[in-house]
mmCIF file of C-alpha atoms and ligand atoms in Angstrom:
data_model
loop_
_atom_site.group_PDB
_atom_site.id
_atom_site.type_symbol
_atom_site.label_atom_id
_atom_site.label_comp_id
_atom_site.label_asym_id
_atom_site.label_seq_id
_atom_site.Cartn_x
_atom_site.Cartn_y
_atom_site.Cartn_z
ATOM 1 C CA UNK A 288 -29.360 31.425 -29.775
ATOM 2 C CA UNK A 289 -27.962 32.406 -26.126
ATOM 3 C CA UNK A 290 -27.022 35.898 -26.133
ATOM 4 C CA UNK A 291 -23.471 36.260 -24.983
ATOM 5 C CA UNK A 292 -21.586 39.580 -24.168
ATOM 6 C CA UNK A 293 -18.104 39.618 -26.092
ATOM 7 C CA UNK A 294 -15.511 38.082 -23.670
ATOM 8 C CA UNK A 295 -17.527 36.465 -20.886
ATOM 9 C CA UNK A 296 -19.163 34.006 -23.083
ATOM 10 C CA UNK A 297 -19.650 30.370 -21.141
ATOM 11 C CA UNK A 298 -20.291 28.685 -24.157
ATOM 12 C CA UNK A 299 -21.199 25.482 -22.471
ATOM 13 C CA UNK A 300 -17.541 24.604 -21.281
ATOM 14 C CA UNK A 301 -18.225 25.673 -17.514
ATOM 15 C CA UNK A 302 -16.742 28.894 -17.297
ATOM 16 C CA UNK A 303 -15.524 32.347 -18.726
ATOM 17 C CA UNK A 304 -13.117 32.596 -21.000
ATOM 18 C CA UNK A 305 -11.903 35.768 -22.538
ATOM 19 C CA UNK A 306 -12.980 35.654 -26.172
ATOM 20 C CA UNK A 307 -12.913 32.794 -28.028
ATOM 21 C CA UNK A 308 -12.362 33.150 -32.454
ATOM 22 C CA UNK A 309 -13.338 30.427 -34.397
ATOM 23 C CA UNK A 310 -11.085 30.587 -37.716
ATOM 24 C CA UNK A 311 -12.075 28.282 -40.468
ATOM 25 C CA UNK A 312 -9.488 28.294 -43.364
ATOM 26 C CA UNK A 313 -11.853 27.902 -46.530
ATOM 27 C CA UNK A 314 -11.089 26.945 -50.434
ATOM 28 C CA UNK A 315 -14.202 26.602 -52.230
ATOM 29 C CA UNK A 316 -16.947 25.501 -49.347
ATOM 30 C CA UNK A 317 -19.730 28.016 -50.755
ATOM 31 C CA UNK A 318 -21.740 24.560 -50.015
ATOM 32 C CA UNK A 319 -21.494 24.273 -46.295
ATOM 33 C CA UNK A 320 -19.748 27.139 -45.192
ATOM 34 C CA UNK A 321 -22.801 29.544 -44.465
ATOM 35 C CA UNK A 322 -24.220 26.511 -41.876
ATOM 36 C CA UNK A 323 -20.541 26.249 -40.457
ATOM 37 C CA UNK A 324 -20.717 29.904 -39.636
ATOM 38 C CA UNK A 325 -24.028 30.174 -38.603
ATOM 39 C CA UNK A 326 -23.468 27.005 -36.003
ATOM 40 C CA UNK A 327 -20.099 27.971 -34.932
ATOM 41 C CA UNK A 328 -21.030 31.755 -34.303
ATOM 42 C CA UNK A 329 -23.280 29.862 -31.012
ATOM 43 C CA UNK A 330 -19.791 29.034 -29.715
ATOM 44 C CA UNK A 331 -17.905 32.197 -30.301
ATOM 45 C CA UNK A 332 -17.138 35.599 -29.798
ATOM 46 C CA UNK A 333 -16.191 36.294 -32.949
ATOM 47 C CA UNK A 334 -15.937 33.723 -36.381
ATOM 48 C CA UNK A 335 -13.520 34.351 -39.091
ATOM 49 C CA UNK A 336 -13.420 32.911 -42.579
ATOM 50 C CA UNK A 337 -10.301 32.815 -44.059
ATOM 51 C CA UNK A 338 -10.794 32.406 -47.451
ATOM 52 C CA UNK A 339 -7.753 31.271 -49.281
ATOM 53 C CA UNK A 340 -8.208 32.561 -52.897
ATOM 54 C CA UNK A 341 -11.523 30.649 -53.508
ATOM 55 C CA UNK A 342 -13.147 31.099 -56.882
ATOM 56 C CA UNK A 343 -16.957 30.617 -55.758
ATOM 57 C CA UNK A 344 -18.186 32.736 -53.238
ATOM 58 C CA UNK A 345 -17.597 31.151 -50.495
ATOM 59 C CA UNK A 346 -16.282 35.066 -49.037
ATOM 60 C CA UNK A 347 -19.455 36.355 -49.735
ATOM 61 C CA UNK A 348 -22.112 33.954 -47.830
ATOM 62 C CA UNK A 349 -19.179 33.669 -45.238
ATOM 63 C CA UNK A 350 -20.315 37.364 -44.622
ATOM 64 C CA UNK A 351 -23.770 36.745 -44.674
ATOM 65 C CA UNK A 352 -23.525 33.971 -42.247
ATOM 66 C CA UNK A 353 -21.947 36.975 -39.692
ATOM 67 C CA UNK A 354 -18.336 36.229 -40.288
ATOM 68 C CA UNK A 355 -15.545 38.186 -40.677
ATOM 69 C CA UNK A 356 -13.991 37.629 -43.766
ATOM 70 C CA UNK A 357 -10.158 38.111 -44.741
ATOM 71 C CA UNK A 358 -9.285 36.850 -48.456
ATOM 72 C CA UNK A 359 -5.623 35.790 -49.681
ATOM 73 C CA UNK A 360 -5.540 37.336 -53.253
ATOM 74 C CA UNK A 361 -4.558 33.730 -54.623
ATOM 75 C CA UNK A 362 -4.353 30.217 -53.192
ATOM 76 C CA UNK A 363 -1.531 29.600 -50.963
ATOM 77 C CA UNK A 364 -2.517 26.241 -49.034
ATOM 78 C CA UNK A 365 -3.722 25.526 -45.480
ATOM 79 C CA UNK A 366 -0.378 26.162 -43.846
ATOM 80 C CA UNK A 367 -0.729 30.432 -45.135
ATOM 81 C CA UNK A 368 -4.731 30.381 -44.130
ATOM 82 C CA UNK A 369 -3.694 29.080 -40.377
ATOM 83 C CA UNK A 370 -0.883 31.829 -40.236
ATOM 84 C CA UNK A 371 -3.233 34.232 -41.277
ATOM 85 C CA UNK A 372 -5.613 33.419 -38.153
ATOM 86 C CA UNK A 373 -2.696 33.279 -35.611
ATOM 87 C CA UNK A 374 -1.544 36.568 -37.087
ATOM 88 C CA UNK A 375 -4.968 37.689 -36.274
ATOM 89 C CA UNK A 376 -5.352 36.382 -33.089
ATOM 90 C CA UNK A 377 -1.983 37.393 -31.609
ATOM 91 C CA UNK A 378 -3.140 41.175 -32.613
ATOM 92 C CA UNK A 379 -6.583 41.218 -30.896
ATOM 93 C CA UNK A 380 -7.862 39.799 -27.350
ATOM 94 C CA UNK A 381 -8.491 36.451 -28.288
ATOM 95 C CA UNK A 382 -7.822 34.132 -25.885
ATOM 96 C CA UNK A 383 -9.076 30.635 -27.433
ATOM 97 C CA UNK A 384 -8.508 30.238 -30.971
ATOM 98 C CA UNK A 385 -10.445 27.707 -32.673
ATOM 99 C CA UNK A 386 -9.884 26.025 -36.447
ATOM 100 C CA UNK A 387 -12.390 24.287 -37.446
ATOM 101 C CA UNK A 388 -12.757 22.824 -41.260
ATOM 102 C CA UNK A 389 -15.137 24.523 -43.513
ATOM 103 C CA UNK A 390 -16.578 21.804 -45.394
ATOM 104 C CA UNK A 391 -19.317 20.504 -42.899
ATOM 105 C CA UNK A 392 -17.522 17.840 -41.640
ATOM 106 C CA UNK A 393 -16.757 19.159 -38.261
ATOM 107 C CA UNK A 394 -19.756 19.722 -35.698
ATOM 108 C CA UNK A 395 -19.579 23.086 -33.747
ATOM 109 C CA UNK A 396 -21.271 21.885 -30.839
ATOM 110 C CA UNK A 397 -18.186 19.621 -29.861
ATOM 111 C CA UNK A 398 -16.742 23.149 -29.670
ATOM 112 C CA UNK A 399 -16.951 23.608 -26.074
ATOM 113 C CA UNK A 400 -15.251 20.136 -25.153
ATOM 114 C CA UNK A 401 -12.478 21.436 -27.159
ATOM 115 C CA UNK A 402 -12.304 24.772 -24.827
ATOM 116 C CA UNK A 403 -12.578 22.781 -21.823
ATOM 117 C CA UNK A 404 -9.020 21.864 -21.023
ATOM 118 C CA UNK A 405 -7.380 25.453 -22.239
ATOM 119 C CA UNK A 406 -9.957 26.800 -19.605
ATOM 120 C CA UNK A 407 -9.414 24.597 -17.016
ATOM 121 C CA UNK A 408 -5.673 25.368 -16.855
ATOM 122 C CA UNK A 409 -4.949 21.485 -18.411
ATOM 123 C CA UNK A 410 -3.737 22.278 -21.691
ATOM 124 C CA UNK A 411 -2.367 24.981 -24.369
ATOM 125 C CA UNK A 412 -3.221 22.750 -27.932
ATOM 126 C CA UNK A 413 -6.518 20.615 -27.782
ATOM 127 C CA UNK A 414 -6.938 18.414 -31.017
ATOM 128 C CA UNK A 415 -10.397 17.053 -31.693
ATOM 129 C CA UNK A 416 -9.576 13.023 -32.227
ATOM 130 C CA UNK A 417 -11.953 11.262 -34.452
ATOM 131 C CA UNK A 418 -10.443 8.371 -32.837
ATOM 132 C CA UNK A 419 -10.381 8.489 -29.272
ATOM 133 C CA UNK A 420 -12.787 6.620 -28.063
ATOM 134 C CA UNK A 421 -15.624 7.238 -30.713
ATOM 135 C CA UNK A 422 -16.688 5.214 -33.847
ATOM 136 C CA UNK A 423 -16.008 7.615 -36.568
ATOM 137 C CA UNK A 424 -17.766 6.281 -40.001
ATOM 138 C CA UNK A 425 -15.172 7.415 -41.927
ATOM 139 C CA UNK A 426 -14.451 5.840 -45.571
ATOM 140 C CA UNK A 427 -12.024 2.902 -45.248
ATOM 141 C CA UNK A 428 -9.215 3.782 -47.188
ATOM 142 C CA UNK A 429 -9.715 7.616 -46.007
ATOM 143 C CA UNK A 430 -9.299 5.846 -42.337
ATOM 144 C CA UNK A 431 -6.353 3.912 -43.232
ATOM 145 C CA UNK A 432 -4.273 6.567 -44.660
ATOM 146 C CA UNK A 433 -4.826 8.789 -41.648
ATOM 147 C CA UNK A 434 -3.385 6.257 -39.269
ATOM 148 C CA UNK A 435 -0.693 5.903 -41.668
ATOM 149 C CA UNK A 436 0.270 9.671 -41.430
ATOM 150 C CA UNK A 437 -0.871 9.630 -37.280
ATOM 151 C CA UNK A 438 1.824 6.745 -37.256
ATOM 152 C CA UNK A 439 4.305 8.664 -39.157
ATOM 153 C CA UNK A 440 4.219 11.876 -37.311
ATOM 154 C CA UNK A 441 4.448 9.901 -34.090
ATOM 155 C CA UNK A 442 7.443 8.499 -34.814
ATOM 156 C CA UNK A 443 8.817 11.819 -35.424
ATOM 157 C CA UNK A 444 7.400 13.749 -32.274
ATOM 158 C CA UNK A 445 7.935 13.948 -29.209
ATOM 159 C CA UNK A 446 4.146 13.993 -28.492
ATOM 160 C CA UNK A 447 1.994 10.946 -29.530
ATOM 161 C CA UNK A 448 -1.516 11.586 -30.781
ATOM 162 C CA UNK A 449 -4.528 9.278 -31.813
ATOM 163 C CA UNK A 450 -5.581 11.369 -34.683
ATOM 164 C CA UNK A 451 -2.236 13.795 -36.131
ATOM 165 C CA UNK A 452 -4.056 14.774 -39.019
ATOM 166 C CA UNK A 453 -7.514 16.304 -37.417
ATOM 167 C CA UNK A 454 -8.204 19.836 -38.343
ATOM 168 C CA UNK A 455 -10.598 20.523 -35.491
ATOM 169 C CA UNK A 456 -8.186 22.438 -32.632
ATOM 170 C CA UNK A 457 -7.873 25.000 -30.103
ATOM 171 C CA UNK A 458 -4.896 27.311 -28.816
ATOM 172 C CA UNK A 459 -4.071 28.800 -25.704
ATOM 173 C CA UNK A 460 -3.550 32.481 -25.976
ATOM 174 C CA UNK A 461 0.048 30.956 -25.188
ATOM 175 C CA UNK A 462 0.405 28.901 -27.991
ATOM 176 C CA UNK A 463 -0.967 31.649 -30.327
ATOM 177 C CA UNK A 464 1.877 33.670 -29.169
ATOM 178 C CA UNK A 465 4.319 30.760 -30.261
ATOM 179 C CA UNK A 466 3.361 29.618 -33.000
ATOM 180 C CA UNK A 467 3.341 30.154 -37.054
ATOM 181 C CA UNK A 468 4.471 28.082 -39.639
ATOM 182 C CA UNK A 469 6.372 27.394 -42.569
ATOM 183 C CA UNK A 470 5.680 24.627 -43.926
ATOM 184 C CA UNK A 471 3.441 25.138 -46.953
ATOM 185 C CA UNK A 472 0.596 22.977 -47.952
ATOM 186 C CA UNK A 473 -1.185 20.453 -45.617
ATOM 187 C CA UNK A 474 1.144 19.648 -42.828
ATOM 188 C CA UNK A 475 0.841 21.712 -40.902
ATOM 189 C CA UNK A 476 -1.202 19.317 -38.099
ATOM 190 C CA UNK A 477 1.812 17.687 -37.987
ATOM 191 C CA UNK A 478 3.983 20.483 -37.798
ATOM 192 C CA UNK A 479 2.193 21.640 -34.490
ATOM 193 C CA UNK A 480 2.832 17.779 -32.751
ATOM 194 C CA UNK A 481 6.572 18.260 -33.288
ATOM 195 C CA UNK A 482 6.517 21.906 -32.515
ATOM 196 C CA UNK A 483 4.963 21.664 -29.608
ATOM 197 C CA UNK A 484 7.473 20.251 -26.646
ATOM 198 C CA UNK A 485 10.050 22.581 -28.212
ATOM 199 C CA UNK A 486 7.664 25.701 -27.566
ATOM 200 C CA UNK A 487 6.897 24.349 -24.150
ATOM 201 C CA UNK A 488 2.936 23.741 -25.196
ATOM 202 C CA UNK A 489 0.857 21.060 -23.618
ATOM 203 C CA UNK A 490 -1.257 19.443 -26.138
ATOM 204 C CA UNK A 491 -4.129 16.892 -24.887
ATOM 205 C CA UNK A 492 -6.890 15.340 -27.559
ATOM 206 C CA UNK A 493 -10.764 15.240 -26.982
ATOM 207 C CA UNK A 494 -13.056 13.103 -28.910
ATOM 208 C CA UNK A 495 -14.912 15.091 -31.644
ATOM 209 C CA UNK A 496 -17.391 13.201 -33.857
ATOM 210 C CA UNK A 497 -16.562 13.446 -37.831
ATOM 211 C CA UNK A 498 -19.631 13.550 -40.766
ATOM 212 C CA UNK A 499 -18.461 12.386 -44.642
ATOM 213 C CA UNK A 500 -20.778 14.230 -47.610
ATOM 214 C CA UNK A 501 -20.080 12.028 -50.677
ATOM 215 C CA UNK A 502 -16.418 11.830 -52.446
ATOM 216 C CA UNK A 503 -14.148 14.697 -50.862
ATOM 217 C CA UNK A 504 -12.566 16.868 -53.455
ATOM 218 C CA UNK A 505 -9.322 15.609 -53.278
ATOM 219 C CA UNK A 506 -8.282 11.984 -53.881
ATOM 220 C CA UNK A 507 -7.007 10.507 -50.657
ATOM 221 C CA UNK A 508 -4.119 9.099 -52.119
ATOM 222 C CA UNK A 509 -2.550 12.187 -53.946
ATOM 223 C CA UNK A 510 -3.415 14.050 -51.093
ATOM 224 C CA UNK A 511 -1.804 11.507 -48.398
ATOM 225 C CA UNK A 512 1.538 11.472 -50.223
ATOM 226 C CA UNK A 513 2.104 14.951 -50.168
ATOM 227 C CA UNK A 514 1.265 14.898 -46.671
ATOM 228 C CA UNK A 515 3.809 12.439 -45.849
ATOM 229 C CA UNK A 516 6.087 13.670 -47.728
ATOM 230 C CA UNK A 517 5.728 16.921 -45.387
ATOM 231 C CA UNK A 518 6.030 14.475 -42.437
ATOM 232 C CA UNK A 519 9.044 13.236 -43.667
ATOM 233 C CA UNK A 520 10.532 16.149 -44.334
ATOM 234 C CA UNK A 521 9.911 17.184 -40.564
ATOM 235 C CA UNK A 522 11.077 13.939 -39.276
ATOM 236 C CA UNK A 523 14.475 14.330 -41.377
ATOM 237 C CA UNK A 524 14.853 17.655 -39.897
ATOM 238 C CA UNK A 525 14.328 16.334 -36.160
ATOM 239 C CA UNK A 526 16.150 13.182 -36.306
ATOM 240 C CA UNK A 527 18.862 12.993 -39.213
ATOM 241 C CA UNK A 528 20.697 10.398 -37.648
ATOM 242 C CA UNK A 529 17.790 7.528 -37.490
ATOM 243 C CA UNK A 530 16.481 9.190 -40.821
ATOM 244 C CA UNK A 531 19.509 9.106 -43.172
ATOM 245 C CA UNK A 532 22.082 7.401 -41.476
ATOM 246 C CA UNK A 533 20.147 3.907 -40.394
ATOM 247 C CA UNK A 534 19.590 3.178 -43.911
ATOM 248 C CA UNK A 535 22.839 4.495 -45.034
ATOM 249 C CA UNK A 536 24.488 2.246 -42.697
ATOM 250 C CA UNK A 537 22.055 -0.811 -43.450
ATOM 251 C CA UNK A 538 23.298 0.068 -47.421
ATOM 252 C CA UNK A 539 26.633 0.445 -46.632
ATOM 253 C CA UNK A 540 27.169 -2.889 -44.651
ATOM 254 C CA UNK A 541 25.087 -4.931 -48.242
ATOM 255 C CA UNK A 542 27.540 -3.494 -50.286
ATOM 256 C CA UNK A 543 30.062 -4.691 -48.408
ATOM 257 C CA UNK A 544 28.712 -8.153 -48.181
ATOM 258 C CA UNK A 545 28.392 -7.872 -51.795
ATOM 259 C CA UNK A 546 31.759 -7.017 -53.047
ATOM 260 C CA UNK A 547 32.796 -9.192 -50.490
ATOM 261 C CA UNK A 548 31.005 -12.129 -51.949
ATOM 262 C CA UNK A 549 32.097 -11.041 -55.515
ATOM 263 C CA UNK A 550 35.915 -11.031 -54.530
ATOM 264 C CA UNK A 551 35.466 -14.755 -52.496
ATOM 265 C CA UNK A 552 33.648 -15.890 -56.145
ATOM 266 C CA UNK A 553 36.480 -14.861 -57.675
ATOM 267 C CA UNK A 554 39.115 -16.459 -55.578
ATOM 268 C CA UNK A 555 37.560 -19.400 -55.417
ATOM 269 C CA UNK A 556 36.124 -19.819 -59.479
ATOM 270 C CA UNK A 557 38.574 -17.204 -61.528
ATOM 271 C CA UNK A 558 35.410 -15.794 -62.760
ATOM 272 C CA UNK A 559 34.636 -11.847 -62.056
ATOM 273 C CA UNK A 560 30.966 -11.352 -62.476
ATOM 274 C CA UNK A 561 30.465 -7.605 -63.572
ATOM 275 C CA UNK A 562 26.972 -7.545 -62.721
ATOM 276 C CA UNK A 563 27.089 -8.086 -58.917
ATOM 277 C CA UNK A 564 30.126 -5.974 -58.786
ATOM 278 C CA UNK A 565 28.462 -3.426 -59.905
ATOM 279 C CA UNK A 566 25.702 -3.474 -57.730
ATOM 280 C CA UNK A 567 27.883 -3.571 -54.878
ATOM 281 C CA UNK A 568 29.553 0.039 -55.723
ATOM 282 C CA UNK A 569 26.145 1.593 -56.293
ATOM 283 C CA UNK A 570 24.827 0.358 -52.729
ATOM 284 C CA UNK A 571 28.072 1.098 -51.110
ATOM 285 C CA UNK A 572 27.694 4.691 -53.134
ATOM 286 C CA UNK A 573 24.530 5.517 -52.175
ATOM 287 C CA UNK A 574 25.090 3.882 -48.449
ATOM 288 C CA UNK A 575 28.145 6.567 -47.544
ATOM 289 C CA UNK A 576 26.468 9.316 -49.173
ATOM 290 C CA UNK A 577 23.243 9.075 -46.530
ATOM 291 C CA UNK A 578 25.205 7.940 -43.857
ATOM 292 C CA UNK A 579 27.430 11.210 -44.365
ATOM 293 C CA UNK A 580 24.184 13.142 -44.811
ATOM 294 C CA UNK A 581 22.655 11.778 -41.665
ATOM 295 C CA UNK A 582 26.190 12.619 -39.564
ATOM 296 C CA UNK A 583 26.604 16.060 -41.460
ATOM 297 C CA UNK A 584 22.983 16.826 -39.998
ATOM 298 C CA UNK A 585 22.978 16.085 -37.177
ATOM 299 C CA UNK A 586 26.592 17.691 -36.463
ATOM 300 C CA UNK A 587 24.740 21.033 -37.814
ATOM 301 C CA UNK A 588 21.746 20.370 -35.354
ATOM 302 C CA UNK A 589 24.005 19.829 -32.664
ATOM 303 C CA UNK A 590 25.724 23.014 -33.136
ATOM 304 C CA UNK A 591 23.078 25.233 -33.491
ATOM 305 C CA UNK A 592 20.863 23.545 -30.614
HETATM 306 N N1 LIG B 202 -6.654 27.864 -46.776
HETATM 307 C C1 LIG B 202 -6.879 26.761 -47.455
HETATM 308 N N2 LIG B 202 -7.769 25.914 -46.984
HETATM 309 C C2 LIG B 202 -7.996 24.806 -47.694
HETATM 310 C C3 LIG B 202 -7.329 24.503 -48.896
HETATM 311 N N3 LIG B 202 -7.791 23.309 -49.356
HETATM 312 C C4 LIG B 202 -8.714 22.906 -48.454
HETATM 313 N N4 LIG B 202 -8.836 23.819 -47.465
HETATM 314 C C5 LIG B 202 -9.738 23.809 -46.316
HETATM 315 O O1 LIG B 202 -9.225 22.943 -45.325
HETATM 316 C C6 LIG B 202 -10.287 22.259 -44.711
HETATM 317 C C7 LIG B 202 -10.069 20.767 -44.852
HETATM 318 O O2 LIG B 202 -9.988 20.455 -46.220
HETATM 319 P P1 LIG B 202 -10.567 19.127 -46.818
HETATM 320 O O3 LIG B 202 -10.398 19.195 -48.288
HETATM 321 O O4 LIG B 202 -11.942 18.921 -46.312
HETATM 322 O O5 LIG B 202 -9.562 18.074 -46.175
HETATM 323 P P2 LIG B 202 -9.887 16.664 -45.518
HETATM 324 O O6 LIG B 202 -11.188 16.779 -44.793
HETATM 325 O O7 LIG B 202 -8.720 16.446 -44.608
HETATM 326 O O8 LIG B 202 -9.931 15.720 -46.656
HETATM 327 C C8 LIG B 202 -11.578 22.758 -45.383
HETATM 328 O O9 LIG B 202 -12.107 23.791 -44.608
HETATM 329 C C9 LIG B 202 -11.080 23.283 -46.705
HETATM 330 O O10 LIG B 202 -11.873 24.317 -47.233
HETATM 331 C C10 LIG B 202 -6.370 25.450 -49.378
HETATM 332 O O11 LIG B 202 -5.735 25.287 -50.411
HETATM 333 N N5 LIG B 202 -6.187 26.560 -48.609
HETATM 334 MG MG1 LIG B 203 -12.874 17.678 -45.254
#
């Protein structure tokens, strides 16, 4: 291993830095996470662990491996562990922070590409794409449902990304002064794409290669929907109009059509079918209340814009 003084480490990407954290949020990697430490500490000042209420011991060969270690008393999701590392980071030098997954899946050599464009003045949020430009052997349906949720999110944000969903990133000193999030649970790659123009942060994507051990521990599919649903709760919240009030309005207007065909049956036969009618209210019900929603949001965004 290269010996590197704290704060003028080259770490491969051309030129000094300041010091660069790797932060890997953890929740039961005892597996991999000693090698993840161990490779990543070749590429860092300093590597943090934040383990998120894990009930192996993931903590303690985290230490072993040479990290520093800071535990959340119980499980509180992704979202908490990546506030936890900005906190960190916005309360000590760093001046790159990394996140990198602790399950083995990212490789900590592709570290320095991802330092490369913060140090080079190019960008403020670098996400490692597993799709840009690489052939990532990644499980079929796992594939699919990311581009579903890269799809989603770029419909949403202002910024368009190959690969929305990647946990492999680095931050500007800037953007670790701008950012923390709410959102709890596992959207919070997404959150950063539609955070990002608002906070003035440039994001670009490198190509990072991606390795798949066996079944992950959560299903794809339960995990993808909650993810979505996180995306579509940030897309409601940045475009209410398009969100509620398209389909509202699309409701409204079959309705319409339907009552309106229900009255011309009537005229024409003498019979009122109940059925139909009644379908008619319910879409034109449903139809004004999300087209009110959608205006009623987006008045409220408007105002305190
Ligand atoms: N802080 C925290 N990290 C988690 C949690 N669940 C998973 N992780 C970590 O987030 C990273 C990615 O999780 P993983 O399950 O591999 O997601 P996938 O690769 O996107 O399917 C890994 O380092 C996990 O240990 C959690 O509840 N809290
Ligand atoms: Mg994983």
């Amino acid at each position: 291993m290269s010996q590197q003084s704290p704060g003028d480490g080259d770490f491969g990407a051309g030129r000094a830095r300041g010091r660069v954290v790797v932060a890997i949020p953890c929740f039961n990697e005892e597996r991999f996470i000693g090698s993840v430490v161990l490779k990543a500490r070749e590429y860092a000042d300093q590597v943090m662990v934040i383990d998120d209420g894990s009930s192996d011991r993931t903590a303690w060969v985290a230490e072993q491996a040479g990290a520093t270690v800071i535990r959340h008393e119980f499980n509180q999701g992704k979202a908490a562990a990546v506030n936890t590392a900005l906190e960190y980071a916005r309360n000590s030098d760093c001046n790159i922070l990394v996140l990198l997954d602790g399950d083995g899946q990212h490789e900590p050599a592709d570290i320095p590409s991802l330092l490369k464009p913060i140090t080079e003045g190019e960008a403020d949020i670098v996400v490692g794409s597993r799709f840009l430009g690489v052939k990532s052997h990644i499980p079929r349906m796992r594939a699919l449902g990311q581009r579903v949720l890269t799809f989603a999110t770029n419909v949403g944000a202002d910024v368009k990304l190959t690969d929305s969903q990647s946990g492999f990133r680095a931050f500007s000193r800037k953007t670790v002064e701008a950012l923390s999030f709410g959102q709890k649970g596992f959207s919070v790659e997404s959150e950063m794409q539609f955070r990002a123009k608002e906070s003035n942060l440039r994001m670009r994507e490198v190509p990072v290669g991606v390795a798949y051990y066996g079944r992950g521990k959560r299903s794809p599919v339960g995990h993808g929907t909650m993810v979505l649903g996180g995306i579509l709760r940030l897309i409601s919240g940045r475009i209410p109009l398009v969100f509620f009030g398209v389909p509202g309005g699309a409701l409204l207007a079959i309705g319409v059509l339907q009552g309106w065909r229900v009255v011309q049956g009537y005229n024409a036969t003498g019979d009122f079918y109940m059925g139909p009618a009644l379908l008619a209210v319910l879409f034109c019900i449903l139809g004004s209340l999300s087209l009110f929603t959608g205006l009623i949001l987006h008045a409220i965004k408007s105002v305190i814009k």
